[in-house]
Amino acid sequence: MSQKTATSYGQVIEYIQDRLYLASYTHPPDAHTPFPYPSKQAKTPSKRSARQQGPVASATKLKAPVYFSIDRSLLYNAFHADFGPLHIGHLYRFAVQLHDVLGDPANADRGVVFWSNADSRSRANAACLLACYMVLIQSWPPHLALAPIAQMDPPCMPFRDAGYSQADYVLNIQDVVYGVWKAKEEGICSLKSFSLEEYEKFERVDMGDFNWLTPDFLAFASPQHAPTHVISPTSPLWEKLPKTVSEVVRSKELPTPFKNVLAHFSTKNIGLVVRLNSELYSPSYFTALGIQHLDMIFDDGTCPPLHLVRTFVNLAHEMISVRNKGIAVHCKAGLGRTGCLIGAYLIYRHGFTANEIIAFMRFMRPGMVVGPQQHWLHLNQGTFREWWFEDSIKDKLAALQPSTPTRGHKQRLASNGQTFTPPNGSQRRAALGEITTNGERAVSASLGVNDENLPAPTPGQPRKTSKIYGAASRHGSPQRSQPQDQEPYVRPDTEIMAVQRAGQGESESEEEYQLRMLAKRAASRSPNSKSPTSHGTGSKRRAVSCTTTTTTMQTTQEWVGGESDIENRVNRPKTPGSSSKSGNGSLSLGKVRSSPTRRSTESKTTISGVRKTSGRVGSMGSGSKVR
């Protein structure tokens, strides 16, 4: 008799009063679904109007709201355990559907309920999509877009990366909204120049698998085509390379994805292609079209060293600001390593936070920045902003004109006395001599952070097709290659240090040093050394030496030469700057001097006449440098 109605899960949130709502239901809602918002009340009449007009109806009943959802039409293509956020193509289609519902004359006086399924993932995607719509299309400030959903009950599930390891870094809706808003404010994200047709076409693996992140950066997966070596202009193969877009289109040897990449790059003013993975194609296909190609290869699933990031930032900034051309970056899948370098530059140039830039890049190309690379961006974001500050200050100071000192300043200079040249002075000292500039900085090859603060590399990297990994990637992580000798792995956390009480001069020989130390010991005997102690034992100097030997290990892996790629190899966690070293360090404890005050307070000797050792730690002097 009674029809089964849908029950609301959580809250029905009002975004625009009496017009737009956000809700979630365990069953598809219909006209019989209870709507918690009351009917519109008529204006309360005043006493004077009530006498003149008589009784007025207490309320006017509203029409039932209209419901619509995207859970079955706009689906997220997950790599592994990730579920969102939905990308910019989803937002475009959602906006078109929402405007159709709002603009329908039949819904002019009805509320519109955008609903999702009751699970936490669907609720998170729906709330995030609606908030991004308000920011990017309706130009709401982020705080207004986030206010209705900030206290959702129950809360939404945070977003995770596309890797195969356990999630240890999450993003929430606020990160995505602020990332999209920041990109809009910086002028690098706009729907006015967005082409939905191109986006949905070229994001497919069989059509090229590339996406524009900003007007200057394109991320794409590595093309695969033989040969993979550089083709010399004197080689017969050079004549077969396509030199124009029309020749690329007519080529029958190139696969369709590679053909789309070459044609699109030539027509969209790409000036530089940066490859981060091993060679799977010949760079001569790009150089023949007038596009520069650069290899900056580092291991799959790892984080780039800072000196490589600094080099990439300099090249990218020159290509964008000076040559006014775009940059295309790729690794094997165009997700992890690609997101590291592009994200570092966008933080450097536009001041994003790590969470904002990761969220924005995933909004433009799902799956970007994987595993420990998220922590790496978070820990180094301050360094990337410092680079921009230093470069900006350097340019501003270089543009300043030298000013003539005032009269009072000249008098102060004349009273300074005799001037002298400081030792080891530099004749080429710049205006920023006290500041280590980016151009002169010797950036270490480390990751910029302690290796212990980064999780281990993930066992496998996400791909848009799982056939590369086979059954092993779907049911478990690949097995790590074990060394032949089953020795336990020792983490090289310590360096070899030698601590001595006194240092030896560079011009002093070993014999002179020993004689000087013997003379020093004879001259500094204890005042009570001549007096016999109890039981007739003399106070002899007791020397205690400790020898510490520390050995660090370095594991080297050799790869089979027959493989064409280095992408899916599992690496041990690396400690930056570690090397195989061993050494001995000697530590000697100084003498214990007795004094009348100490003799009166200390008790006491044992039956054999040996004084108890105190808990005080003697100073070791200055340690020698670590070599």
XYZ file of C-alpha atoms in Angstrom:
627
model
C 0.000 0.000 0.000
C 2.617 2.494 1.042
C 5.378 3.125 -1.457
C 8.951 2.725 -0.241
C 10.566 6.153 0.032
C 14.251 7.103 -0.006
C 15.810 8.015 3.293
C 18.192 10.951 3.510
C 21.690 10.115 4.720
C 23.187 12.960 6.704
C 22.134 16.501 5.983
C 20.320 18.228 3.176
C 22.511 21.311 2.750
C 21.154 24.557 1.365
C 23.657 26.246 -0.975
C 21.397 28.924 -2.452
C 18.339 29.787 -0.413
C 15.173 28.191 -1.741
C 16.974 27.231 -4.937
C 19.982 24.853 -4.762
C 20.581 22.031 -2.276
C 23.149 19.271 -1.744
C 22.000 15.934 -0.328
C 22.726 12.217 -0.260
C 20.278 9.315 -0.284
C 20.461 5.587 0.175
C 17.809 5.174 -2.557
C 17.010 7.351 -5.565
C 14.647 10.096 -4.363
C 11.240 10.773 -5.890
C 8.224 12.968 -5.321
C 7.411 11.126 -2.069
C 10.858 11.669 -0.539
C 10.570 13.891 2.542
C 12.168 17.310 2.105
C 13.251 18.797 5.439
C 13.053 22.467 4.514
C 9.679 24.013 5.498
C 7.276 25.665 3.142
C 7.713 29.341 2.428
C 5.911 31.384 5.067
C 3.856 34.382 4.119
C 4.937 37.751 5.468
C 3.595 38.393 8.965
C 1.055 41.219 8.701
C 1.237 44.250 10.967
C -1.557 45.123 13.376
C -2.873 47.888 11.159
C -2.899 45.770 7.977
C -4.488 42.883 9.863
C -7.463 45.039 10.849
C -7.928 46.269 7.313
C -7.439 43.013 5.384
C -8.739 40.487 7.848
C -7.186 37.013 8.395
C -4.432 35.882 6.001
C -3.409 32.328 5.121
C -0.512 31.182 7.337
C 1.572 29.524 4.635
C 1.861 28.866 0.939
C 2.962 25.366 0.034
C 5.935 25.047 -2.334
C 6.216 22.595 -5.173
C 8.259 19.445 -4.731
C 11.950 19.917 -5.574
C 13.602 18.466 -8.654
C 16.403 15.948 -8.122
C 19.424 15.204 -10.306
C 22.636 13.233 -9.846
C 25.851 12.440 -11.761
C 26.801 9.217 -9.972
C 25.961 7.100 -13.008
C 26.930 9.538 -15.756
C 30.228 11.148 -14.672
C 32.460 8.351 -13.410
C 35.980 8.603 -12.009
C 38.447 6.238 -13.701
C 40.391 4.931 -10.697
C 43.971 3.690 -10.935
C 43.912 1.591 -7.755
C 42.228 2.689 -4.517
C 41.788 6.362 -5.438
C 38.287 7.693 -6.070
C 38.658 11.396 -6.811
C 38.527 14.306 -7.087
C 36.651 14.567 -10.354
C 38.582 16.374 -13.078
C 37.861 19.573 -14.983
C 36.040 17.689 -17.745
C 33.581 16.361 -15.173
C 33.091 19.898 -13.854
C 32.336 21.196 -17.344
C 29.696 18.530 -17.980
C 28.227 19.021 -14.497
C 27.892 22.760 -15.109
C 26.079 22.160 -18.399
C 23.662 19.733 -16.738
C 23.047 22.024 -13.761
C 22.364 25.026 -15.991
C 19.890 22.977 -18.022
C 17.993 22.040 -14.853
C 18.033 25.561 -13.441
C 17.071 27.111 -16.776
C 14.117 24.816 -17.418
C 10.905 26.904 -17.224
C 9.179 24.018 -15.454
C 11.649 24.381 -12.572
C 11.401 28.149 -12.217
C 9.750 28.032 -8.779
C 11.134 24.704 -7.601
C 14.176 23.867 -5.560
C 16.969 21.877 -7.223
C 18.579 19.091 -5.192
C 21.958 17.808 -6.367
C 22.205 14.427 -4.675
C 24.661 11.552 -4.497
C 24.804 8.069 -3.082
C 25.190 7.708 0.659
C 28.746 6.353 0.724
C 31.503 8.675 1.867
C 33.342 8.627 -1.484
C 30.344 9.679 -3.557
C 29.478 12.378 -1.038
C 33.037 13.722 -1.162
C 33.058 13.902 -4.967
C 29.651 15.586 -5.106
C 30.477 18.188 -2.449
C 33.876 18.916 -3.989
C 32.433 19.283 -7.478
C 29.723 21.687 -6.347
C 32.183 23.806 -4.351
C 34.591 23.995 -7.317
C 31.689 24.996 -9.555
C 30.866 27.878 -7.231
C 34.483 29.067 -7.212
C 35.415 28.590 -10.864
C 32.143 29.432 -12.630
C 30.082 31.496 -10.181
C 33.201 33.312 -8.852
C 32.388 32.698 -5.213
C 35.208 33.223 -2.729
C 36.451 29.948 -1.245
C 35.077 30.603 2.218
C 31.525 30.954 0.923
C 31.806 27.816 -1.188
C 33.181 25.842 1.768
C 30.901 27.211 4.483
C 27.880 24.943 3.798
C 29.980 21.752 3.692
C 32.628 22.531 6.299
C 30.689 20.726 9.035
C 29.075 17.944 7.040
C 27.802 15.183 9.268
C 29.060 12.549 8.768
C 32.240 14.006 7.253
C 33.461 13.148 3.778
C 36.343 10.774 3.110
C 39.581 12.568 2.169
C 41.166 11.956 -1.210
C 44.269 9.772 -1.575
C 46.932 9.171 -4.227
C 46.794 6.670 -7.092
C 49.642 4.472 -5.831
C 49.494 0.857 -4.741
C 50.833 1.403 -1.223
C 48.886 2.308 1.885
C 47.685 5.904 1.869
C 49.796 8.089 4.164
C 48.980 11.512 2.687
C 45.472 12.817 2.097
C 43.806 15.855 0.584
C 40.439 17.227 1.609
C 37.825 19.262 -0.214
C 39.300 22.501 1.082
C 42.651 21.742 -0.576
C 40.971 21.157 -3.937
C 38.810 24.276 -3.714
C 41.701 26.515 -2.748
C 43.929 24.956 -5.396
C 41.369 25.674 -8.122
C 40.734 29.161 -6.775
C 44.463 29.964 -6.595
C 44.949 28.779 -10.173
C 42.049 30.953 -11.299
C 43.455 33.997 -9.513
C 46.876 33.404 -11.085
C 45.319 33.178 -14.536
C 46.369 29.592 -15.255
C 42.925 27.948 -15.105
C 39.882 29.134 -16.999
C 36.936 27.477 -18.687
C 36.754 30.167 -21.373
C 39.633 28.628 -23.309
C 38.899 25.056 -22.233
C 38.047 22.543 -24.958
C 36.076 19.595 -23.612
C 36.396 17.722 -26.898
C 40.202 17.907 -26.922
C 40.428 17.093 -23.225
C 38.356 13.927 -23.440
C 40.010 12.854 -26.685
C 43.679 13.203 -25.798
C 43.431 11.942 -22.205
C 42.820 8.443 -23.578
C 45.774 6.070 -23.729
C 45.128 5.169 -27.362
C 45.023 8.834 -28.389
C 48.167 10.180 -26.734
C 47.418 10.327 -22.989
C 48.276 13.992 -22.395
C 46.646 16.933 -20.613
C 47.342 20.643 -20.369
C 47.859 21.545 -16.693
C 48.381 25.259 -17.317
C 48.705 27.334 -20.495
C 52.478 26.678 -20.304
C 52.758 23.076 -19.057
C 51.614 19.842 -20.660
C 51.943 16.459 -18.930
C 51.872 13.261 -20.967
C 52.794 9.592 -20.860
C 55.900 8.387 -22.652
C 55.406 7.433 -26.314
C 56.804 4.059 -27.328
C 58.288 3.563 -30.768
C 61.460 2.064 -32.240
C 64.200 3.099 -32.777
C 65.047 4.618 -29.401
C 68.512 6.041 -30.113
C 69.346 9.523 -31.336
C 69.316 9.683 -35.136
C 72.139 11.745 -36.599
C 71.364 14.179 -39.443
C 73.924 12.294 -41.520
C 72.127 8.992 -41.021
C 69.853 7.601 -43.756
C 67.080 7.335 -41.152
C 67.044 11.115 -40.775
C 65.491 11.538 -44.199
C 62.570 9.343 -43.175
C 61.703 11.465 -40.131
C 58.640 13.725 -40.554
C 59.639 17.411 -40.699
C 56.161 18.998 -40.820
C 52.744 18.384 -39.311
C 51.362 17.162 -42.618
C 54.155 14.609 -42.883
C 53.376 13.456 -39.345
C 49.719 12.950 -40.245
C 50.581 11.034 -43.420
C 53.166 8.821 -41.715
C 52.258 5.136 -41.705
C 55.078 3.998 -39.424
C 54.153 6.049 -36.378
C 51.486 4.700 -33.986
C 48.422 6.850 -33.432
C 49.312 8.038 -29.894
C 52.786 9.179 -30.955
C 51.367 10.775 -34.093
C 48.847 12.790 -32.050
C 51.588 13.899 -29.671
C 53.873 15.158 -32.441
C 51.092 16.915 -34.344
C 49.611 18.553 -31.252
C 52.970 19.749 -29.937
C 53.863 21.339 -33.266
C 50.595 23.249 -33.531
C 50.428 24.324 -29.850
C 53.843 26.032 -29.690
C 55.656 23.497 -27.500
C 59.312 24.516 -27.345
C 60.825 21.918 -25.000
C 60.158 18.268 -24.171
C 61.647 16.969 -20.905
C 61.960 13.192 -20.509
C 62.257 11.775 -16.988
C 62.197 8.035 -17.755
C 64.383 5.689 -19.775
C 64.500 5.780 -23.560
C 61.364 4.377 -25.184
C 61.510 6.471 -28.374
C 64.031 8.481 -30.335
C 64.201 12.185 -29.405
C 65.019 12.928 -33.044
C 61.285 12.792 -33.836
C 60.880 15.984 -31.786
C 64.081 17.721 -32.872
C 63.205 17.145 -36.532
C 60.087 19.257 -35.910
C 62.095 22.047 -34.260
C 61.254 21.045 -30.664
C 64.094 20.826 -28.171
C 64.444 17.591 -26.217
C 66.152 17.139 -22.849
C 66.720 14.051 -20.681
C 66.536 14.486 -16.882
C 66.146 10.831 -15.928
C 65.691 9.565 -12.370
C 64.198 6.351 -10.974
C 60.497 5.598 -11.116
C 58.591 6.227 -7.890
C 61.401 8.320 -6.370
C 61.872 12.022 -5.723
C 64.222 14.193 -7.800
C 67.393 15.710 -6.294
C 67.238 19.430 -5.674
C 70.003 20.304 -8.125
C 67.944 18.693 -10.897
C 64.841 20.603 -9.765
C 66.822 23.852 -9.774
C 68.009 23.165 -13.316
C 64.476 22.385 -14.475
C 63.097 25.542 -12.850
C 65.691 27.712 -14.595
C 65.041 26.116 -17.987
C 61.268 26.298 -17.594
C 61.309 29.920 -16.494
C 63.454 30.946 -19.444
C 61.317 28.984 -21.901
C 58.074 30.510 -20.578
C 59.060 34.104 -19.801
C 61.732 34.741 -22.452
C 60.872 32.508 -25.405
C 57.083 32.423 -24.763
C 56.789 28.724 -25.517
C 55.226 25.800 -23.704
C 56.927 22.866 -21.999
C 55.885 19.215 -22.212
C 57.083 16.912 -19.418
C 56.691 13.152 -19.262
C 57.827 10.079 -17.387
C 56.510 6.558 -17.997
C 52.894 7.356 -17.101
C 53.164 11.149 -16.843
C 51.946 11.178 -13.241
C 54.507 10.861 -10.438
C 57.873 12.230 -11.544
C 56.174 14.609 -13.949
C 54.060 16.028 -11.132
C 57.138 16.561 -8.955
C 58.912 18.875 -11.391
C 55.856 20.723 -12.674
C 54.534 21.122 -9.135
C 57.891 22.455 -7.940
C 57.895 25.134 -10.642
C 54.287 26.171 -9.967
C 55.093 26.528 -6.259
C 58.207 28.509 -7.210
C 56.388 30.829 -9.582
C 52.860 31.194 -8.179
C 53.264 30.471 -4.459
C 50.944 27.465 -4.177
C 51.067 25.328 -1.083
C 51.951 21.683 -1.601
C 48.383 20.530 -0.938
C 46.953 23.140 -3.280
C 49.238 22.297 -6.180
C 48.788 18.533 -5.804
C 45.016 18.978 -5.702
C 45.006 21.330 -8.691
C 47.194 19.051 -10.821
C 44.908 16.103 -10.047
C 41.955 18.305 -10.967
C 43.581 18.835 -14.375
C 45.117 15.337 -14.773
C 43.965 12.650 -12.292
C 46.591 10.577 -10.506
C 49.458 13.060 -10.411
C 52.099 12.950 -7.613
C 52.302 9.490 -6.052
C 53.443 8.082 -2.712
C 56.534 9.681 -1.124
C 56.518 12.408 -3.762
C 53.599 14.015 -1.902
C 55.672 14.293 1.279
C 58.648 15.510 -0.756
C 56.649 18.396 -2.194
C 55.254 19.225 1.235
C 58.681 19.302 2.905
C 60.405 21.290 0.133
C 57.694 23.817 -0.684
C 59.419 26.481 1.415
C 62.662 25.985 -0.502
C 60.925 26.503 -3.841
C 59.374 29.766 -2.607
C 62.766 30.928 -1.328
C 64.201 30.421 -4.801
C 61.618 32.761 -6.280
C 62.223 35.356 -3.560
C 65.973 35.270 -4.100
C 65.641 35.508 -7.872
C 63.199 38.408 -7.568
C 65.413 40.320 -5.130
C 68.476 39.727 -7.297
C 66.734 41.198 -10.329
C 65.455 44.197 -8.361
C 68.847 44.997 -6.865
C 70.498 44.695 -10.254
C 68.089 47.310 -11.603
C 68.833 49.814 -8.831
C 71.105 52.757 -9.678
C 74.016 53.504 -7.311
C 73.357 56.609 -5.227
C 75.898 59.292 -4.285
C 76.689 59.259 -0.537
C 75.480 62.258 1.432
C 77.829 64.753 3.101
C 77.322 63.264 6.529
C 77.988 59.793 5.169
C 81.288 60.997 3.662
C 82.389 62.366 7.038
C 81.647 59.083 8.732
C 83.647 57.247 6.099
C 86.623 59.569 6.604
C 86.691 58.915 10.347
C 86.814 55.161 10.069
C 90.610 55.135 10.167
C 92.930 53.065 8.068
C 91.325 50.662 5.673
C 92.661 47.257 4.861
C 91.849 44.453 2.503
C 90.127 41.531 4.245
C 91.899 38.190 3.976
C 90.900 35.932 1.113
C 88.852 38.698 -0.430
C 87.049 38.109 -3.691
C 87.651 40.550 -6.538
C 84.353 39.517 -8.128
C 82.187 40.099 -5.086
C 78.610 40.867 -6.061
C 76.078 43.091 -4.340
C 74.585 40.035 -2.650
C 77.875 38.707 -1.360
C 76.402 37.827 2.012
C 73.554 35.863 0.441
C 74.064 32.546 -1.276
C 72.325 33.114 -4.558
C 70.743 30.440 -6.658
C 73.263 30.752 -9.443
C 76.234 30.360 -7.103
C 74.733 27.864 -4.713
C 76.289 24.427 -4.690
C 73.074 22.487 -4.357
C 73.663 19.030 -2.992
C 72.421 15.933 -4.752
C 70.195 15.058 -1.816
C 66.434 15.304 -1.841
C 66.486 18.433 0.315
C 65.004 16.621 3.321
C 66.028 13.845 5.633
C 65.406 10.480 4.040
C 63.741 9.285 7.244
C 60.986 11.859 6.724
C 59.982 10.260 3.413
C 58.180 6.921 3.150
C 59.715 4.104 1.168
C 59.166 4.139 -2.602
C 55.916 2.525 -3.606
C 56.072 -1.040 -4.945
C 54.555 -0.012 -8.254
C 53.448 3.103 -10.062
C 49.924 3.686 -11.372
C 49.197 3.188 -15.045
C 46.032 3.680 -17.010
C 46.263 0.039 -18.051
C 47.125 -2.765 -15.647
C 48.440 -5.243 -18.228
C 51.984 -4.016 -17.671
C 52.049 -5.470 -14.208
C 50.092 -8.656 -14.745
C 48.486 -10.530 -11.903
C 51.184 -9.590 -9.426
C 50.175 -5.936 -9.337
C 46.508 -6.687 -8.884
C 46.855 -9.130 -6.032
C 49.916 -7.894 -4.269
C 53.057 -5.876 -4.510
C 55.963 -7.295 -6.497
C 58.558 -9.181 -4.544
C 61.699 -7.314 -3.702
C 64.879 -8.731 -5.125
C 66.967 -10.208 -2.322
C 70.756 -10.183 -2.404
C 72.533 -13.499 -2.604
C 74.135 -13.134 0.786
C 71.481 -13.030 3.454
C 73.176 -10.423 5.565
C 70.807 -8.088 7.401
C 70.475 -4.640 5.952
C 72.206 -2.001 8.044
C 70.951 1.538 7.680
C 73.892 3.888 7.355
C 72.683 6.457 9.871
C 76.103 7.361 11.278
C 79.247 8.766 9.842
C 82.761 7.865 10.943
C 84.094 10.391 13.415
C 87.373 10.623 15.294
C 87.342 12.583 18.566
C 90.653 13.613 20.133
C 91.467 15.675 23.162
C 94.083 17.820 21.471
C 94.730 18.492 17.816
C 98.002 18.116 16.025
C 99.293 20.995 13.947
C 99.772 20.567 10.262
C 103.502 21.481 10.473
C 104.154 19.328 13.543
C 105.589 15.873 13.156
C 104.337 12.834 15.010
C 107.413 12.665 17.301
C 107.182 16.348 18.267
C 103.515 15.895 19.024
C 104.204 12.902 21.327
C 106.995 14.790 23.177
C 104.780 17.802 23.697
C 101.988 15.652 25.087
C 104.385 13.876 27.503
C 105.721 17.223 28.739
C 102.227 18.503 29.229
C 101.248 15.458 31.269
C 104.343 15.819 33.507
C 103.671 19.503 34.127
C 100.008 18.983 35.014
C 100.247 16.301 37.668
C 97.702 16.373 40.436
C 98.839 18.129 43.673
C 98.020 15.016 45.659
C 99.875 12.617 43.386
C 102.942 12.570 45.639
C 101.072 11.803 48.857
C 100.331 8.181 49.452
C 96.742 7.162 49.757
C 95.271 4.668 52.165
C 96.666 1.175 52.179
C 99.917 2.482 50.689
C 98.743 2.693 47.109
C 100.073 5.594 45.038
C 97.716 7.880 43.094
C 98.560 6.823 39.601
C 96.969 8.345 36.550
C 94.326 6.092 35.189
C 93.679 6.354 31.446
C 90.612 4.895 29.845
C 90.461 4.617 26.079
C 87.477 3.641 24.028
C 87.716 2.555 20.430
C 84.618 2.788 18.281
C 84.374 1.199 14.876
C 81.460 2.114 12.644
C 80.867 0.451 9.314
C 78.300 1.586 6.778
C 77.028 -0.488 3.890
C 75.964 0.523 0.425
C 73.741 -1.732 -1.624
C 74.257 -1.725 -5.366
C 71.744 -3.238 -7.748
C 72.621 -4.262 -11.255
C 69.885 -4.453 -13.843
C 69.546 -6.892 -16.672
C 70.587 -5.187 -19.848
C 67.824 -6.756 -21.918
C 65.093 -4.663 -20.333
C 63.956 -1.633 -22.225
C 62.875 0.305 -19.205
C 63.777 1.037 -15.636
C 60.296 1.976 -14.593
C 58.965 -0.843 -12.478
C 62.039 -1.788 -10.566
C 61.822 -1.749 -6.837
C 64.520 0.267 -5.127
C 65.565 0.162 -1.535
C 65.113 3.353 0.432
C 68.225 5.398 -0.222
C 70.038 7.604 2.235
C 71.343 10.684 0.435
C 75.064 11.142 0.567
C 75.794 7.733 2.062
C 79.026 6.044 1.106
C 80.888 2.949 2.106
C 83.276 4.044 4.833
C 84.963 2.512 7.832
C 87.320 3.959 10.429
C 88.462 3.988 13.989
C 87.979 6.821 16.437
C 89.705 7.063 19.785
C 88.112 8.729 22.774
C 90.213 9.377 25.878
C 88.864 10.561 29.229
C 90.767 13.280 31.056
C 92.265 13.044 34.530
C 90.164 13.550 37.643
C 91.675 16.310 39.750
C 91.100 16.265 43.463
C 90.473 19.369 45.538
C 89.992 19.997 49.265
C 86.361 20.866 48.714
C 85.743 17.723 46.744
C 87.660 15.574 49.243
C 85.474 16.878 52.052
C 82.206 16.198 50.258
C 82.990 12.895 48.596
C 83.049 9.872 50.880
C 84.570 7.798 50.378
C 86.589 5.014 49.377
C 85.952 1.365 49.276
C 87.695 -1.147 51.485
C 90.462 -1.562 48.915
C 91.056 2.204 48.898
C 89.687 2.936 45.407
C 87.497 6.031 45.223
C 84.011 5.674 43.759
C 83.549 7.133 40.311
C 81.183 10.045 40.112
C 78.377 10.474 37.626
C 79.972 13.584 36.151
C 80.955 13.410 32.501
C 84.331 14.878 31.644
C 84.684 17.177 28.681
C 86.183 15.668 25.562
C 87.651 18.818 24.069
C 87.204 19.791 20.473
C 86.547 17.000 18.024
C 88.307 16.640 14.769
C 86.475 17.290 11.550
C 84.555 14.592 9.777
C 86.416 13.530 6.675
